[in-house]
mmCIF file with all atom_site columns, C-alpha atoms in Angstrom:
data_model
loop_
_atom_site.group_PDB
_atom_site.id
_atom_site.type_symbol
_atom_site.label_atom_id
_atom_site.label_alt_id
_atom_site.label_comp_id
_atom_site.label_asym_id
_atom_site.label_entity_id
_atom_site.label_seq_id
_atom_site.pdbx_PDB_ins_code
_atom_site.Cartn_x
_atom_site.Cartn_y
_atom_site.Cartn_z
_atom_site.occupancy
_atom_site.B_iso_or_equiv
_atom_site.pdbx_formal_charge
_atom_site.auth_seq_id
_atom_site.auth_comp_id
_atom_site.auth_asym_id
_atom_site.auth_atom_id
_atom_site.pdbx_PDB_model_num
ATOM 1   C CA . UNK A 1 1   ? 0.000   0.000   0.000  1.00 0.00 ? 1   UNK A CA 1
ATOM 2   C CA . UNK A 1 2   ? 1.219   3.550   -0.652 1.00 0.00 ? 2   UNK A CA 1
ATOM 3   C CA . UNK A 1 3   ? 0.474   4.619   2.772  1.00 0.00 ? 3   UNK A CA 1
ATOM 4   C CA . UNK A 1 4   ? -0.067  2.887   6.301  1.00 0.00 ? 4   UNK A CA 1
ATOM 5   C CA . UNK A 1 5   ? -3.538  3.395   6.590  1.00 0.00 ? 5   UNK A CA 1
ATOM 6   C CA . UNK A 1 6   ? -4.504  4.277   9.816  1.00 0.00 ? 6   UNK A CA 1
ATOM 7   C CA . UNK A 1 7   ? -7.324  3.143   12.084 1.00 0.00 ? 7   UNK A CA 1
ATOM 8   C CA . UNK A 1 8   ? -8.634  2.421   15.990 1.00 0.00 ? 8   UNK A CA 1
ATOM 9   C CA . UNK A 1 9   ? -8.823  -1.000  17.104 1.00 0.00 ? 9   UNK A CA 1
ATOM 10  C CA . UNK A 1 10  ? -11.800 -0.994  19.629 1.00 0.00 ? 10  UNK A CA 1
ATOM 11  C CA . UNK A 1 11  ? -10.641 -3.223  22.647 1.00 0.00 ? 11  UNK A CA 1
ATOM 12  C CA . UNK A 1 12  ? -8.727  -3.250  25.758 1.00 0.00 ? 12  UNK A CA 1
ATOM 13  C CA . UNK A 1 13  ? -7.913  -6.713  25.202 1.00 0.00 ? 13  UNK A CA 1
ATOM 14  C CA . UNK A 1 14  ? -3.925  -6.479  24.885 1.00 0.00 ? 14  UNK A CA 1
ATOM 15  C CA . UNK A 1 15  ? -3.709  -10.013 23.756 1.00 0.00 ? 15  UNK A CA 1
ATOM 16  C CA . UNK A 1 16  ? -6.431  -9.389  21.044 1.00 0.00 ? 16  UNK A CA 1
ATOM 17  C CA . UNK A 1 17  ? -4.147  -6.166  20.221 1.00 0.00 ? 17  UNK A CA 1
ATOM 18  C CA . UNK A 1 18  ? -0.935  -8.112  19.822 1.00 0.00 ? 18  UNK A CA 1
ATOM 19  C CA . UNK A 1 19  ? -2.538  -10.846 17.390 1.00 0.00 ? 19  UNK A CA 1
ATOM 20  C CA . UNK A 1 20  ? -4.594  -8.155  15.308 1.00 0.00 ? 20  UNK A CA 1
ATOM 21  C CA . UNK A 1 21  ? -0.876  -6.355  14.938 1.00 0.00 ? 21  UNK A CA 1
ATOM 22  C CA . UNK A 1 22  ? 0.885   -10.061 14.038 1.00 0.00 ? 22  UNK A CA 1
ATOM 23  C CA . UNK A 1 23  ? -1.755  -10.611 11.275 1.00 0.00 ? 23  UNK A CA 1
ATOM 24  C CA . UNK A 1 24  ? -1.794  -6.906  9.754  1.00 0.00 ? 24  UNK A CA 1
ATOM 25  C CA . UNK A 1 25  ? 2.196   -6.504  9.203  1.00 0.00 ? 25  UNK A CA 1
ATOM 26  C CA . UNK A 1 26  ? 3.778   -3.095  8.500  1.00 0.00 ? 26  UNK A CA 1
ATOM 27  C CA . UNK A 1 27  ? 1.126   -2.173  5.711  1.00 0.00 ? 27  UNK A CA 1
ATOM 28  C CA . UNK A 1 28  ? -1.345  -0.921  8.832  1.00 0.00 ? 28  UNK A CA 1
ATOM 29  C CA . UNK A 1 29  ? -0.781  1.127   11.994 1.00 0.00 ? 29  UNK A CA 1
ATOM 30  C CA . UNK A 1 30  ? -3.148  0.206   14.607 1.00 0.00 ? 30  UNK A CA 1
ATOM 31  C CA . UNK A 1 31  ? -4.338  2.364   17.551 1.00 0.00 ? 31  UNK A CA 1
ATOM 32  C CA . UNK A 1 32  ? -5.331  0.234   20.592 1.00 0.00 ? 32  UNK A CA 1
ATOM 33  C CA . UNK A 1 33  ? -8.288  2.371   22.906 1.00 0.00 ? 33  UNK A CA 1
ATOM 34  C CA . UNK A 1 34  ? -5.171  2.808   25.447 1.00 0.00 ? 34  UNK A CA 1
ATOM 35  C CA . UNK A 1 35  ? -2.857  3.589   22.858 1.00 0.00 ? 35  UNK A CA 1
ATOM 36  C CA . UNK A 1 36  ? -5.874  6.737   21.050 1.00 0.00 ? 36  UNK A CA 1
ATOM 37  C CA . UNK A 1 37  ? -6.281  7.715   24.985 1.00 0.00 ? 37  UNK A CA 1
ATOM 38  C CA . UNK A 1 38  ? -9.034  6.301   25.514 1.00 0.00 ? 38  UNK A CA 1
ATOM 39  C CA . UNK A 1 39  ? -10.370 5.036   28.595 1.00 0.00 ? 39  UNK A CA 1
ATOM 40  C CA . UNK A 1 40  ? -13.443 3.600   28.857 1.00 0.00 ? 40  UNK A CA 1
ATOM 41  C CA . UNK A 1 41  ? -15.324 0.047   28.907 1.00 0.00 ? 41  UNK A CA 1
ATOM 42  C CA . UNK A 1 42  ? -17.371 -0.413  25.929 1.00 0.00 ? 42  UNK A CA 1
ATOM 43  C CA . UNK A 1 43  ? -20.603 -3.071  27.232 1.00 0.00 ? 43  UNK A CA 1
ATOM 44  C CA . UNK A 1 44  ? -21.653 -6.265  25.336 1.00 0.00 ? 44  UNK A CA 1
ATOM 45  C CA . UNK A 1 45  ? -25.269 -6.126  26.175 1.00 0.00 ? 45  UNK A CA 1
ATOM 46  C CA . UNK A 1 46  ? -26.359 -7.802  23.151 1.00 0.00 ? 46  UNK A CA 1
ATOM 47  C CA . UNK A 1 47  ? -26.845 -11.629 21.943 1.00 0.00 ? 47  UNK A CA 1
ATOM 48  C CA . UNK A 1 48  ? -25.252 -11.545 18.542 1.00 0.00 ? 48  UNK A CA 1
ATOM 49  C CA . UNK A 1 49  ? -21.693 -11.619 18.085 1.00 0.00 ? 49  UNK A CA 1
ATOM 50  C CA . UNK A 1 50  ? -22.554 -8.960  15.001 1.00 0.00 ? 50  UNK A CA 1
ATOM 51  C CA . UNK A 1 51  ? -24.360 -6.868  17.342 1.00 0.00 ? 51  UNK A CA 1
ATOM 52  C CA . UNK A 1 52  ? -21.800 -6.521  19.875 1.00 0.00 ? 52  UNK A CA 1
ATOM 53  C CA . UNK A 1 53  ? -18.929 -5.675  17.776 1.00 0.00 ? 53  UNK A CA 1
ATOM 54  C CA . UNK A 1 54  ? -21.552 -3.126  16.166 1.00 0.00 ? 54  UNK A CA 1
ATOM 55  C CA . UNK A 1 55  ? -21.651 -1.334  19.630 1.00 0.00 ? 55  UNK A CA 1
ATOM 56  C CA . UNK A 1 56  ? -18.009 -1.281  20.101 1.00 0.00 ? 56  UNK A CA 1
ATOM 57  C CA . UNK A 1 57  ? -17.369 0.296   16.624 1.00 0.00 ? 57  UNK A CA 1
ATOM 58  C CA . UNK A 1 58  ? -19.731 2.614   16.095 1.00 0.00 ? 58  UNK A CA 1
ATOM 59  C CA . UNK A 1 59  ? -19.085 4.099   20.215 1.00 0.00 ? 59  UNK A CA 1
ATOM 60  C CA . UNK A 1 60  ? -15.549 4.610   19.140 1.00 0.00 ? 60  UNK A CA 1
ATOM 61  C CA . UNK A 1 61  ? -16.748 5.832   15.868 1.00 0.00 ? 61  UNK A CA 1
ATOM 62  C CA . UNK A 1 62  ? -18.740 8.643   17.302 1.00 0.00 ? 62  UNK A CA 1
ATOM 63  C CA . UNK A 1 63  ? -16.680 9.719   20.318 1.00 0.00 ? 63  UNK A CA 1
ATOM 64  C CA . UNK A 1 64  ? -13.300 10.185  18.006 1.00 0.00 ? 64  UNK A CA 1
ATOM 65  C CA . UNK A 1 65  ? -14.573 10.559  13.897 1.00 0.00 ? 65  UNK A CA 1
ATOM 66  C CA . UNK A 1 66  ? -11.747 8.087   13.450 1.00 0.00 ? 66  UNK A CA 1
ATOM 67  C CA . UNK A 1 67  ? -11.899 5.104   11.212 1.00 0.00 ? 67  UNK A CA 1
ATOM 68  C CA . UNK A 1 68  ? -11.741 1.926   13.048 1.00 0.00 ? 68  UNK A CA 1
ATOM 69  C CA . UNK A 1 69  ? -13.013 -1.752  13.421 1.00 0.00 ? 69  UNK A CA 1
ATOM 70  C CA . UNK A 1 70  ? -14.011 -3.635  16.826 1.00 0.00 ? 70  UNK A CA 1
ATOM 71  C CA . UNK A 1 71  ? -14.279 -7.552  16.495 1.00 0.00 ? 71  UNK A CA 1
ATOM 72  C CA . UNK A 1 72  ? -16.391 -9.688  18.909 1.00 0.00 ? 72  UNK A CA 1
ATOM 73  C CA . UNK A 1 73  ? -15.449 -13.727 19.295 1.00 0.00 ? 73  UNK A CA 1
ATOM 74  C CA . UNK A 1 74  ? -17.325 -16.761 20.700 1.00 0.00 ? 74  UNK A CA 1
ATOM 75  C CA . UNK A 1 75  ? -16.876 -20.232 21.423 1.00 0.00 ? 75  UNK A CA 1
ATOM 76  C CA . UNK A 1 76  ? -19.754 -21.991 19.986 1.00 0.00 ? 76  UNK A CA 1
ATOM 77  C CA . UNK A 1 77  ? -20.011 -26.165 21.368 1.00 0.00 ? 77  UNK A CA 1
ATOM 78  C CA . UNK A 1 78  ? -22.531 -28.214 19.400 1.00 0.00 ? 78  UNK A CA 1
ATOM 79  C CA . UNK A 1 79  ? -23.295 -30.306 22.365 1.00 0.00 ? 79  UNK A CA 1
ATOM 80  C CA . UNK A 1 80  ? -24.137 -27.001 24.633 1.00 0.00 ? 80  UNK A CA 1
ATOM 81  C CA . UNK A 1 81  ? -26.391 -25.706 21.535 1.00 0.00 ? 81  UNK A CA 1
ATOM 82  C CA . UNK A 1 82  ? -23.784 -23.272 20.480 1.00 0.00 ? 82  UNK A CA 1
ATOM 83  C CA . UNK A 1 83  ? -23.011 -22.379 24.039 1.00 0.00 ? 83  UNK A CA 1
ATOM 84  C CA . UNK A 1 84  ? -20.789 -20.080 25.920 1.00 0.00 ? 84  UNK A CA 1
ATOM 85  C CA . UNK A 1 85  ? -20.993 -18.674 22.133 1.00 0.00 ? 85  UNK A CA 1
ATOM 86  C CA . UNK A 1 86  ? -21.883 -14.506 22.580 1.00 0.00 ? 86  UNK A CA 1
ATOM 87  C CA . UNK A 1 87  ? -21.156 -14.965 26.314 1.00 0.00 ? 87  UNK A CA 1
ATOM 88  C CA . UNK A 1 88  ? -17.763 -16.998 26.302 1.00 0.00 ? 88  UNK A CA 1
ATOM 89  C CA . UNK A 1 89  ? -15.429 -14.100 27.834 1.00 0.00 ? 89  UNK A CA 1
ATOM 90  C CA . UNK A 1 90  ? -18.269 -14.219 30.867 1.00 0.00 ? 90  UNK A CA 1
ATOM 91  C CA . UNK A 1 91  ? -19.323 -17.672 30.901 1.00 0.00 ? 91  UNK A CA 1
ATOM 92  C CA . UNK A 1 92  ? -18.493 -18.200 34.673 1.00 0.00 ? 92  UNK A CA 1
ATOM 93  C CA . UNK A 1 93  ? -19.067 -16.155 37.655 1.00 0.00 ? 93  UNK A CA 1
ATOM 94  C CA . UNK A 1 94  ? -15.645 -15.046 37.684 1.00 0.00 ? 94  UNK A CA 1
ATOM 95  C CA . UNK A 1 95  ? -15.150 -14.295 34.209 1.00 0.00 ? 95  UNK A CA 1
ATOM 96  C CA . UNK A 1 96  ? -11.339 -15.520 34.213 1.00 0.00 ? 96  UNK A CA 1
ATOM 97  C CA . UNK A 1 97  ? -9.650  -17.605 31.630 1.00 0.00 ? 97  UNK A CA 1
ATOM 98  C CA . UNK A 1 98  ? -9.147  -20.632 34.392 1.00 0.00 ? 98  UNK A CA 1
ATOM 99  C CA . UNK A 1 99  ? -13.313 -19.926 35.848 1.00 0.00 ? 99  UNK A CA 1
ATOM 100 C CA . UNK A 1 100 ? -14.589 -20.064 32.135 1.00 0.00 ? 100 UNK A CA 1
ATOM 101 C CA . UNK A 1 101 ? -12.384 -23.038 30.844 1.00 0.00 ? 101 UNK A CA 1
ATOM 102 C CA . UNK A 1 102 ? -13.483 -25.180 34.050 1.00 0.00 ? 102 UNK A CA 1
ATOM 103 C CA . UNK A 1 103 ? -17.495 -24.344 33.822 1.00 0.00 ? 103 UNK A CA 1
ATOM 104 C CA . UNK A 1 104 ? -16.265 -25.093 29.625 1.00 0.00 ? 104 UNK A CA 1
ATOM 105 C CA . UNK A 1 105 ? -15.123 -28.639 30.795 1.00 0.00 ? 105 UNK A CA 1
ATOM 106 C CA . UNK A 1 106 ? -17.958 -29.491 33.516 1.00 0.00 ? 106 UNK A CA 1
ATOM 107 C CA . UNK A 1 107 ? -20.194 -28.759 31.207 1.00 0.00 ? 107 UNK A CA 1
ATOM 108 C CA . UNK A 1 108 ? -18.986 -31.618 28.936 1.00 0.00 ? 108 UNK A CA 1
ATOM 109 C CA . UNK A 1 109 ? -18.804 -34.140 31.405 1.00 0.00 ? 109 UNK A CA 1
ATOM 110 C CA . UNK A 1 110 ? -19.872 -37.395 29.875 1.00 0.00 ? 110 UNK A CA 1
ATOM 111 C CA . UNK A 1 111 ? -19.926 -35.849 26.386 1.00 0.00 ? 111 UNK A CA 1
ATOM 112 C CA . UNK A 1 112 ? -19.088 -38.173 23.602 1.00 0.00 ? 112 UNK A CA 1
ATOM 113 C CA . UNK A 1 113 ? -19.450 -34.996 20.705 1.00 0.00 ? 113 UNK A CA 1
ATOM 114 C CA . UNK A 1 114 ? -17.006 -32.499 21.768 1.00 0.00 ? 114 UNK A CA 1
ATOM 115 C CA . UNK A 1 115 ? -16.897 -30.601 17.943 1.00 0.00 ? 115 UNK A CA 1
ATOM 116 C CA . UNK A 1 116 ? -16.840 -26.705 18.440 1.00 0.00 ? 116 UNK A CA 1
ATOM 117 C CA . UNK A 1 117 ? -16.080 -23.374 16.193 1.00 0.00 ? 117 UNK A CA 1
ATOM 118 C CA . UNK A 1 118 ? -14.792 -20.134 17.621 1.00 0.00 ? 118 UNK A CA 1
ATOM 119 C CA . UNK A 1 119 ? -16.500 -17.970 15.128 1.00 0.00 ? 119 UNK A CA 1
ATOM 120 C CA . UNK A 1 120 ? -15.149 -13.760 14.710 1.00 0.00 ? 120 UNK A CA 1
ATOM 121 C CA . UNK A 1 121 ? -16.933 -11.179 13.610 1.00 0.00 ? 121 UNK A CA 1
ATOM 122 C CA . UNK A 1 122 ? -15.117 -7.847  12.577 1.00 0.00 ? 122 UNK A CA 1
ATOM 123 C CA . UNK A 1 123 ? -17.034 -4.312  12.372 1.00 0.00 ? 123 UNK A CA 1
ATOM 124 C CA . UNK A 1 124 ? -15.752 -1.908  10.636 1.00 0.00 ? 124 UNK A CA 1
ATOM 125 C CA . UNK A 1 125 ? -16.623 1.662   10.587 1.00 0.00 ? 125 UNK A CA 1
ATOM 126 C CA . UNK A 1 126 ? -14.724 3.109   7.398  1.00 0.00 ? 126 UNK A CA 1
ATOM 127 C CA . UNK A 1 127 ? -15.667 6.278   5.585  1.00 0.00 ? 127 UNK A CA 1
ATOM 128 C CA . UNK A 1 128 ? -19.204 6.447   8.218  1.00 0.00 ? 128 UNK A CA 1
ATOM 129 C CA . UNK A 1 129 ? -20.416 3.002   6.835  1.00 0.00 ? 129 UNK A CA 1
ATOM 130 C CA . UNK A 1 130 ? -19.667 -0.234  8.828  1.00 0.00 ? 130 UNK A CA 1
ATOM 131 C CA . UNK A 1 131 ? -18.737 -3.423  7.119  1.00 0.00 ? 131 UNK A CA 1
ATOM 132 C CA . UNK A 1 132 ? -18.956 -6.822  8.624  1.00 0.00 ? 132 UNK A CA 1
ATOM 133 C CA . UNK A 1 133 ? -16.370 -9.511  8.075  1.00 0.00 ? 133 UNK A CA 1
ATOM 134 C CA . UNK A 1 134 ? -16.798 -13.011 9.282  1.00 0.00 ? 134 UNK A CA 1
ATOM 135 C CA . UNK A 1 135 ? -14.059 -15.882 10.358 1.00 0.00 ? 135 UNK A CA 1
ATOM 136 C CA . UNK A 1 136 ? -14.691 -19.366 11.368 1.00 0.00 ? 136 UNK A CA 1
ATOM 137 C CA . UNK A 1 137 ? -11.973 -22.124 12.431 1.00 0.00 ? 137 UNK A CA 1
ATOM 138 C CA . UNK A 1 138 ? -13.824 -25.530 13.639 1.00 0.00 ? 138 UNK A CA 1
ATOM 139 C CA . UNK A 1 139 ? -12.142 -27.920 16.044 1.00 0.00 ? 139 UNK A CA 1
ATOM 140 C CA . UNK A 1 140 ? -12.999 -30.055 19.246 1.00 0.00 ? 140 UNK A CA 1
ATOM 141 C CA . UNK A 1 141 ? -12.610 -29.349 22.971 1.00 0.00 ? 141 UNK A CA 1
ATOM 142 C CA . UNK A 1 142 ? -10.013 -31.740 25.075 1.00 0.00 ? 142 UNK A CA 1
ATOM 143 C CA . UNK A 1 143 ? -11.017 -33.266 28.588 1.00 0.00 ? 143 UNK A CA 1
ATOM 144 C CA . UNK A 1 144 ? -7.895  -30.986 29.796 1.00 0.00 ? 144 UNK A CA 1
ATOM 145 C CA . UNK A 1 145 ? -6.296  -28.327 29.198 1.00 0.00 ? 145 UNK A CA 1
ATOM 146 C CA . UNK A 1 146 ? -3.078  -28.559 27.340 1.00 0.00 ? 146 UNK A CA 1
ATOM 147 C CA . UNK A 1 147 ? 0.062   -25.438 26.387 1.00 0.00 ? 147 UNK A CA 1
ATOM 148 C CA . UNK A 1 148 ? 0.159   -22.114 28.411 1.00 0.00 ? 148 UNK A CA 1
ATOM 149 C CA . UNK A 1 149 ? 0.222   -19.549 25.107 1.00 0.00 ? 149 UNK A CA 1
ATOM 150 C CA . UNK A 1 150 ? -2.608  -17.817 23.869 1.00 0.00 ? 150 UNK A CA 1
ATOM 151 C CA . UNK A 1 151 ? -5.731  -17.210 26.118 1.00 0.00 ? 151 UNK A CA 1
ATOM 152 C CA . UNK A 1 152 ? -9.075  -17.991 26.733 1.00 0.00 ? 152 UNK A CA 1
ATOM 153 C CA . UNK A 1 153 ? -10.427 -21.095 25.984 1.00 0.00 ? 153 UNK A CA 1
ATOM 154 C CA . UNK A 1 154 ? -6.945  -21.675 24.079 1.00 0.00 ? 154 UNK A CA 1
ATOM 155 C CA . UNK A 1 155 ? -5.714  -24.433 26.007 1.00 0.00 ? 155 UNK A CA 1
ATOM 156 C CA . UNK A 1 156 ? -8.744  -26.369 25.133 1.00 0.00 ? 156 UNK A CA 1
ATOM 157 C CA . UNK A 1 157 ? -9.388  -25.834 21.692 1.00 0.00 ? 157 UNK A CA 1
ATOM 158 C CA . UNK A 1 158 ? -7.781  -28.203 18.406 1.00 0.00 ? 158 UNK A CA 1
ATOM 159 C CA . UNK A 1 159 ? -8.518  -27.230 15.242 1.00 0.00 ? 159 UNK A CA 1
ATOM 160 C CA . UNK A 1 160 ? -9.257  -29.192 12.862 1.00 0.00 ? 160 UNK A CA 1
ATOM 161 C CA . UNK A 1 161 ? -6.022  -30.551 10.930 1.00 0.00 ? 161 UNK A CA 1
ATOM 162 C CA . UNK A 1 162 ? -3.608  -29.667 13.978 1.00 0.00 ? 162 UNK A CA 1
ATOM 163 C CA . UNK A 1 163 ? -2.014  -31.408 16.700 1.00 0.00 ? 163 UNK A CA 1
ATOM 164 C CA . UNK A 1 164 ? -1.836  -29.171 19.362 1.00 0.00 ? 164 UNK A CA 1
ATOM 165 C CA . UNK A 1 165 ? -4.192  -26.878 21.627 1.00 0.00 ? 165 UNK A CA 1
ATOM 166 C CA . UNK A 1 166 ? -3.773  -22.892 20.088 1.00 0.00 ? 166 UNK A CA 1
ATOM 167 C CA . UNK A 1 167 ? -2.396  -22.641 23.687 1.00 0.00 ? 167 UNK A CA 1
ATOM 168 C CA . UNK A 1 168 ? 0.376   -24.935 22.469 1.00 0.00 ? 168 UNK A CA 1
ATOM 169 C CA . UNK A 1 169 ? 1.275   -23.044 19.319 1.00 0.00 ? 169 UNK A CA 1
ATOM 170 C CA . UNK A 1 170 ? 3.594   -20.274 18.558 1.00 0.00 ? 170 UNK A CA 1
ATOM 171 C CA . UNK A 1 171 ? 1.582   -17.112 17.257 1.00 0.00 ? 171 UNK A CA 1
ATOM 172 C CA . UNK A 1 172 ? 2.912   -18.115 13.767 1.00 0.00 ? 172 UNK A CA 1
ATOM 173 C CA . UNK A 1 173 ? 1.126   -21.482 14.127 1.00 0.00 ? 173 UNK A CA 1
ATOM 174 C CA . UNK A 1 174 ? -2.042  -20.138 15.535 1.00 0.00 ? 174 UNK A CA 1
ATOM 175 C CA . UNK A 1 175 ? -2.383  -17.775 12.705 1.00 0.00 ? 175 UNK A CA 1
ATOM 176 C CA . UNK A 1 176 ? -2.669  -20.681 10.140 1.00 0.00 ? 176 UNK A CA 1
ATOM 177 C CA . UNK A 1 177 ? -5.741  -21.804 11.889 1.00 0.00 ? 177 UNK A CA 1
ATOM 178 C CA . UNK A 1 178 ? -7.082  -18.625 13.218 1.00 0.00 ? 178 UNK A CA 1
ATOM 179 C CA . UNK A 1 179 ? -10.297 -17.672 13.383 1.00 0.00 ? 179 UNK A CA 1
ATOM 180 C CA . UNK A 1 180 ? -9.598  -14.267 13.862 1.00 0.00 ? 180 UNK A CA 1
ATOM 181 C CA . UNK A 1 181 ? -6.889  -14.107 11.210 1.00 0.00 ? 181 UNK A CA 1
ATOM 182 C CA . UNK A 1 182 ? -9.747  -15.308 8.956  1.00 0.00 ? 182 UNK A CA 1
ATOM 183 C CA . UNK A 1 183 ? -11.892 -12.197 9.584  1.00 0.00 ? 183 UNK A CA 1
ATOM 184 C CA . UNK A 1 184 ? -8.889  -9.641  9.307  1.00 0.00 ? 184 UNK A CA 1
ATOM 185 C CA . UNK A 1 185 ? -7.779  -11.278 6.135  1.00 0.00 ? 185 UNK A CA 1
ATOM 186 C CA . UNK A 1 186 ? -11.400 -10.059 4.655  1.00 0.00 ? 186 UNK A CA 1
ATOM 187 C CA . UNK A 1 187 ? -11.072 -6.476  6.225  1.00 0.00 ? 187 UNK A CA 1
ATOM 188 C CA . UNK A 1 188 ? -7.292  -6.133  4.474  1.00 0.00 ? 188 UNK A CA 1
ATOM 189 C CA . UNK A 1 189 ? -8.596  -7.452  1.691  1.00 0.00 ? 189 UNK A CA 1
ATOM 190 C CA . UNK A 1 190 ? -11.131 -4.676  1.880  1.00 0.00 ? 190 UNK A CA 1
ATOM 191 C CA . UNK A 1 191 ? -9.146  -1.678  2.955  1.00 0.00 ? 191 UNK A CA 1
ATOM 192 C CA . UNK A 1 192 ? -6.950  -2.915  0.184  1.00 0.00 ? 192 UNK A CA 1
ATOM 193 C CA . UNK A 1 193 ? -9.773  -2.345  -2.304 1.00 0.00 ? 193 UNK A CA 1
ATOM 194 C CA . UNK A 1 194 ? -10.576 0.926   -1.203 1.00 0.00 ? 194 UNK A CA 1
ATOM 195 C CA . UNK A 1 195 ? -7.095  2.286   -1.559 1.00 0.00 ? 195 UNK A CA 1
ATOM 196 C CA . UNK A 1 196 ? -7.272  1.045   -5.287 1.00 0.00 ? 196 UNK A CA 1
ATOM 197 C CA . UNK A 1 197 ? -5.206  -1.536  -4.578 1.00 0.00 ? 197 UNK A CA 1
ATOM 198 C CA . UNK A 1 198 ? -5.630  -5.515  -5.126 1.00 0.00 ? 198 UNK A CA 1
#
């Protein structure tokens, strides 16, 4: 691209931050909410994935004028009906990695089908209009968790064709799988398009 094109990522998730960064390369600069000076907690009150990352985009949007994108990501288990799905980063009481990914593995207890999907969805505000971009990466949930990378349900989730837990993989690795690498490979693809560029 001629130009870094510049844009606000909507989250205070660091770890959400540093992968976003890893999967854009030098072509985009990236703003984090901390790094634009912005302080504030953006609720999820909704029960779409598309619906929440639509509030965290177009918030941003309207406080700075700023182009940006906010993503929202759930776990969905066929055997739980698509559960912790919209509510995966609050799925326990405690809403920590180690609260959710225990309720995650009671809840399976005795399970036979243990297929799942973290599914991303990417709003992007660009130019006043907001795009949605969609990324999928299927796998199954372990009985335990395995690797200390990544976060979240990480250390429980294998996608399909891999080995290892994303909490056992290197970023590098992760990103071949990744769901959310999936969805940000449609919005550069985009932002590509609308700076003439294929």
């Amino acid at each position: 691209m001629s130009k870094k094109s510049r844009m606000i990522f909507a989250t205070n998730n660091q770890h959400k931050v540093n992968e976003i960064k890893h999967i854009l390369g030098d072509s985009f600069h990236i703003n984090s909410l901390k790094d634009a000076g912005i302080h504030i907690d953006i609720p999820e009150p909704h029960d779409t994935l598309e619906a929440n990352a639509t509030e965290k985009s177009t918030v941003i949007y309207a406080l700075t004028g700023i182009d940006c994108f906010s993503e929202d990501t759930g776990l969905e288990v066929t055997a739980l009906h698509g559960a912790p799905g919209v509510k995966s980063a609050r799925y326990a009481a405690g809403e920590s990695f180690k609260d959710n990914n225990h309720k995650l593995l009671f809840s399976l207890e005795g399970q036979s089908n243990r297929t799942a999907q973290f599914r991303t969805i990417i709003s992007l505000i660009f130019n006043g209009k907001e795009f949605l971009f969609e990324g999928i990466c299927k796998g199954n949930i372990l009985t335990e968790k395995k690797g200390s990378e990544g976060f979240g349900y990480d250390p429980l989730f294998v996608p399909d064709g891999a080995e290892k837990t994303f909490a056992e993989m290197t970023i590098d690795e992760k990103s071949m799988y990744s769901h959310r690498k999936k969805a940000t490979e449609k919005l550069i693809e985009f932002l590509r398009t609308q700076h003439g560029q294929s």
